[in-house]
């Protein structure tokens, strides 16, 4: 049986939750990259920003809602819609131009 994401985050190698370690490393990377805490829209950049970005990019290139739900690990379309933003018409082309290719 494969572990779901909910189980992975609760695994503890040193007595501390793995999720805490992941978030701490994310903040270190943001600091090292000198990323601002908020973007131009005053939106805070958090770990889940990566999940939103992935959902939007995958959707722009693949366009298959069922695959988005499956690969994103969401239980239903409503949850996937919360993460996926509406991409510009040319997003898929621009992503491919930068080497990002999501396979169906």
JSON list of C-alpha atoms in Angstrom, two decimals:
[
{"chain": "A", "resi": 1, "resn": "UNK", "atom": "CA", "xyz": [0.00, 0.00, 0.00]},
{"chain": "A", "resi": 2, "resn": "UNK", "atom": "CA", "xyz": [1.37, 3.40, -0.95]},
{"chain": "A", "resi": 3, "resn": "UNK", "atom": "CA", "xyz": [1.52, 6.12, 1.66]},
{"chain": "A", "resi": 4, "resn": "UNK", "atom": "CA", "xyz": [-0.64, 9.15, 1.04]},
{"chain": "A", "resi": 5, "resn": "UNK", "atom": "CA", "xyz": [0.64, 12.66, 1.59]},
{"chain": "A", "resi": 6, "resn": "UNK", "atom": "CA", "xyz": [-1.14, 12.84, 4.92]},
{"chain": "A", "resi": 7, "resn": "UNK", "atom": "CA", "xyz": [0.94, 9.92, 6.17]},
{"chain": "A", "resi": 8, "resn": "UNK", "atom": "CA", "xyz": [4.26, 11.14, 4.79]},
{"chain": "A", "resi": 9, "resn": "UNK", "atom": "CA", "xyz": [4.14, 14.38, 6.73]},
{"chain": "A", "resi": 10, "resn": "UNK", "atom": "CA", "xyz": [3.64, 12.55, 10.00]},
{"chain": "A", "resi": 11, "resn": "UNK", "atom": "CA", "xyz": [6.75, 10.35, 9.66]},
{"chain": "A", "resi": 12, "resn": "UNK", "atom": "CA", "xyz": [9.36, 11.32, 12.20]},
{"chain": "A", "resi": 13, "resn": "UNK", "atom": "CA", "xyz": [13.01, 10.40, 11.79]},
{"chain": "A", "resi": 14, "resn": "UNK", "atom": "CA", "xyz": [14.45, 12.36, 14.71]},
{"chain": "A", "resi": 15, "resn": "UNK", "atom": "CA", "xyz": [11.45, 12.82, 16.95]},
{"chain": "A", "resi": 16, "resn": "UNK", "atom": "CA", "xyz": [10.25, 15.97, 15.13]},
{"chain": "A", "resi": 17, "resn": "UNK", "atom": "CA", "xyz": [7.56, 16.07, 12.49]},
{"chain": "A", "resi": 18, "resn": "UNK", "atom": "CA", "xyz": [8.95, 15.95, 8.97]},
{"chain": "A", "resi": 19, "resn": "UNK", "atom": "CA", "xyz": [6.53, 18.70, 7.91]},
{"chain": "A", "resi": 20, "resn": "UNK", "atom": "CA", "xyz": [8.19, 21.15, 10.32]},
{"chain": "A", "resi": 21, "resn": "UNK", "atom": "CA", "xyz": [11.56, 20.36, 8.75]},
{"chain": "A", "resi": 22, "resn": "UNK", "atom": "CA", "xyz": [10.21, 20.83, 5.20]},
{"chain": "A", "resi": 23, "resn": "UNK", "atom": "CA", "xyz": [8.73, 24.24, 6.04]},
{"chain": "A", "resi": 24, "resn": "UNK", "atom": "CA", "xyz": [11.93, 25.33, 7.78]},
{"chain": "A", "resi": 25, "resn": "UNK", "atom": "CA", "xyz": [14.00, 24.36, 4.71]},
{"chain": "A", "resi": 26, "resn": "UNK", "atom": "CA", "xyz": [11.54, 26.21, 2.47]},
{"chain": "A", "resi": 27, "resn": "UNK", "atom": "CA", "xyz": [12.01, 29.40, 4.51]},
{"chain": "A", "resi": 28, "resn": "UNK", "atom": "CA", "xyz": [15.80, 29.01, 4.35]},
{"chain": "A", "resi": 29, "resn": "UNK", "atom": "CA", "xyz": [15.63, 28.72, 0.56]},
{"chain": "A", "resi": 30, "resn": "UNK", "atom": "CA", "xyz": [13.39, 31.78, 0.31]},
{"chain": "A", "resi": 31, "resn": "UNK", "atom": "CA", "xyz": [15.82, 33.76, 2.46]},
{"chain": "A", "resi": 32, "resn": "UNK", "atom": "CA", "xyz": [18.81, 32.56, 0.42]},
{"chain": "A", "resi": 33, "resn": "UNK", "atom": "CA", "xyz": [17.04, 33.58, -2.81]},
{"chain": "A", "resi": 34, "resn": "UNK", "atom": "CA", "xyz": [16.19, 36.95, -1.23]},
{"chain": "A", "resi": 35, "resn": "UNK", "atom": "CA", "xyz": [12.51, 36.50, -2.06]},
{"chain": "A", "resi": 36, "resn": "UNK", "atom": "CA", "xyz": [10.22, 39.17, -0.64]},
{"chain": "A", "resi": 37, "resn": "UNK", "atom": "CA", "xyz": [7.68, 38.02, 1.93]},
{"chain": "A", "resi": 38, "resn": "UNK", "atom": "CA", "xyz": [4.83, 39.33, -0.24]},
{"chain": "A", "resi": 39, "resn": "UNK", "atom": "CA", "xyz": [4.41, 39.84, -3.96]},
{"chain": "A", "resi": 40, "resn": "UNK", "atom": "CA", "xyz": [3.21, 42.89, -5.89]},
{"chain": "A", "resi": 41, "resn": "UNK", "atom": "CA", "xyz": [-0.40, 42.06, -4.95]},
{"chain": "A", "resi": 42, "resn": "UNK", "atom": "CA", "xyz": [0.60, 41.88, -1.27]},
{"chain": "A", "resi": 43, "resn": "UNK", "atom": "CA", "xyz": [0.06, 38.10, -1.36]},
{"chain": "A", "resi": 44, "resn": "UNK", "atom": "CA", "xyz": [2.29, 36.19, 1.03]},
{"chain": "A", "resi": 45, "resn": "UNK", "atom": "CA", "xyz": [4.62, 33.62, -0.58]},
{"chain": "A", "resi": 46, "resn": "UNK", "atom": "CA", "xyz": [4.21, 30.39, 1.39]},
{"chain": "A", "resi": 47, "resn": "UNK", "atom": "CA", "xyz": [4.98, 26.72, 0.81]},
{"chain": "A", "resi": 48, "resn": "UNK", "atom": "CA", "xyz": [1.49, 26.16, -0.59]},
{"chain": "A", "resi": 49, "resn": "UNK", "atom": "CA", "xyz": [2.19, 28.83, -3.22]},
{"chain": "A", "resi": 50, "resn": "UNK", "atom": "CA", "xyz": [4.17, 26.08, -4.95]},
{"chain": "A", "resi": 51, "resn": "UNK", "atom": "CA", "xyz": [1.10, 23.82, -4.96]},
{"chain": "A", "resi": 52, "resn": "UNK", "atom": "CA", "xyz": [-1.03, 26.61, -6.44]},
{"chain": "A", "resi": 53, "resn": "UNK", "atom": "CA", "xyz": [1.60, 27.27, -9.10]},
{"chain": "A", "resi": 54, "resn": "UNK", "atom": "CA", "xyz": [1.90, 23.60, -10.01]},
{"chain": "A", "resi": 55, "resn": "UNK", "atom": "CA", "xyz": [-1.89, 23.20, -10.30]},
{"chain": "A", "resi": 56, "resn": "UNK", "atom": "CA", "xyz": [-2.16, 26.25, -12.54]},
{"chain": "A", "resi": 57, "resn": "UNK", "atom": "CA", "xyz": [0.75, 25.25, -14.76]},
{"chain": "A", "resi": 58, "resn": "UNK", "atom": "CA", "xyz": [-0.37, 21.61, -15.05]},
{"chain": "A", "resi": 59, "resn": "UNK", "atom": "CA", "xyz": [-3.89, 22.71, -15.91]},
{"chain": "A", "resi": 60, "resn": "UNK", "atom": "CA", "xyz": [-2.64, 25.19, -18.53]},
{"chain": "A", "resi": 61, "resn": "UNK", "atom": "CA", "xyz": [-0.65, 22.51, -20.35]},
{"chain": "A", "resi": 62, "resn": "UNK", "atom": "CA", "xyz": [-2.67, 19.35, -19.84]},
{"chain": "A", "resi": 63, "resn": "UNK", "atom": "CA", "xyz": [-6.18, 20.73, -19.43]},
{"chain": "A", "resi": 64, "resn": "UNK", "atom": "CA", "xyz": [-7.54, 17.49, -17.95]},
{"chain": "A", "resi": 65, "resn": "UNK", "atom": "CA", "xyz": [-9.43, 18.13, -14.71]},
{"chain": "A", "resi": 66, "resn": "UNK", "atom": "CA", "xyz": [-9.47, 14.44, -13.71]},
{"chain": "A", "resi": 67, "resn": "UNK", "atom": "CA", "xyz": [-5.70, 14.14, -14.12]},
{"chain": "A", "resi": 68, "resn": "UNK", "atom": "CA", "xyz": [-5.20, 17.35, -12.17]},
{"chain": "A", "resi": 69, "resn": "UNK", "atom": "CA", "xyz": [-7.28, 15.95, -9.30]},
{"chain": "A", "resi": 70, "resn": "UNK", "atom": "CA", "xyz": [-5.41, 12.62, -9.40]},
{"chain": "A", "resi": 71, "resn": "UNK", "atom": "CA", "xyz": [-1.88, 14.00, -9.67]},
{"chain": "A", "resi": 72, "resn": "UNK", "atom": "CA", "xyz": [-2.54, 16.78, -7.17]},
{"chain": "A", "resi": 73, "resn": "UNK", "atom": "CA", "xyz": [-3.95, 14.32, -4.66]},
{"chain": "A", "resi": 74, "resn": "UNK", "atom": "CA", "xyz": [-7.22, 16.19, -4.19]},
{"chain": "A", "resi": 75, "resn": "UNK", "atom": "CA", "xyz": [-10.40, 14.36, -3.23]},
{"chain": "A", "resi": 76, "resn": "UNK", "atom": "CA", "xyz": [-12.67, 16.26, -5.61]},
{"chain": "A", "resi": 77, "resn": "UNK", "atom": "CA", "xyz": [-12.90, 18.94, -8.28]},
{"chain": "A", "resi": 78, "resn": "UNK", "atom": "CA", "xyz": [-13.80, 21.67, -5.80]},
{"chain": "A", "resi": 79, "resn": "UNK", "atom": "CA", "xyz": [-10.51, 21.25, -3.92]},
{"chain": "A", "resi": 80, "resn": "UNK", "atom": "CA", "xyz": [-8.56, 21.29, -7.19]},
{"chain": "A", "resi": 81, "resn": "UNK", "atom": "CA", "xyz": [-10.34, 24.50, -8.24]},
{"chain": "A", "resi": 82, "resn": "UNK", "atom": "CA", "xyz": [-9.26, 26.18, -5.01]},
{"chain": "A", "resi": 83, "resn": "UNK", "atom": "CA", "xyz": [-5.63, 25.62, -5.96]},
{"chain": "A", "resi": 84, "resn": "UNK", "atom": "CA", "xyz": [-5.78, 26.14, -9.72]},
{"chain": "A", "resi": 85, "resn": "UNK", "atom": "CA", "xyz": [-5.81, 29.75, -10.84]},
{"chain": "A", "resi": 86, "resn": "UNK", "atom": "CA", "xyz": [-7.02, 30.85, -14.26]},
{"chain": "A", "resi": 87, "resn": "UNK", "atom": "CA", "xyz": [-3.99, 30.99, -16.56]},
{"chain": "A", "resi": 88, "resn": "UNK", "atom": "CA", "xyz": [-3.44, 33.42, -19.39]},
{"chain": "A", "resi": 89, "resn": "UNK", "atom": "CA", "xyz": [-4.12, 31.99, -22.85]},
{"chain": "A", "resi": 90, "resn": "UNK", "atom": "CA", "xyz": [-0.40, 31.78, -23.67]},
{"chain": "A", "resi": 91, "resn": "UNK", "atom": "CA", "xyz": [0.82, 30.25, -20.39]},
{"chain": "A", "resi": 92, "resn": "UNK", "atom": "CA", "xyz": [1.29, 26.73, -21.79]},
{"chain": "A", "resi": 93, "resn": "UNK", "atom": "CA", "xyz": [3.42, 28.05, -24.66]},
{"chain": "A", "resi": 94, "resn": "UNK", "atom": "CA", "xyz": [5.51, 30.24, -22.35]},
{"chain": "A", "resi": 95, "resn": "UNK", "atom": "CA", "xyz": [6.10, 27.35, -19.94]},
{"chain": "A", "resi": 96, "resn": "UNK", "atom": "CA", "xyz": [7.30, 25.09, -22.77]},
{"chain": "A", "resi": 97, "resn": "UNK", "atom": "CA", "xyz": [9.62, 27.86, -24.00]},
{"chain": "A", "resi": 98, "resn": "UNK", "atom": "CA", "xyz": [11.30, 27.73, -20.58]},
{"chain": "A", "resi": 99, "resn": "UNK", "atom": "CA", "xyz": [11.59, 23.94, -20.56]},
{"chain": "A", "resi": 100, "resn": "UNK", "atom": "CA", "xyz": [8.53, 23.09, -18.45]},
{"chain": "A", "resi": 101, "resn": "UNK", "atom": "CA", "xyz": [6.67, 20.18, -20.02]},
{"chain": "A", "resi": 102, "resn": "UNK", "atom": "CA", "xyz": [3.85, 18.49, -18.13]},
{"chain": "A", "resi": 103, "resn": "UNK", "atom": "CA", "xyz": [2.89, 15.12, -19.59]},
{"chain": "A", "resi": 104, "resn": "UNK", "atom": "CA", "xyz": [-0.72, 13.92, -19.42]}
]
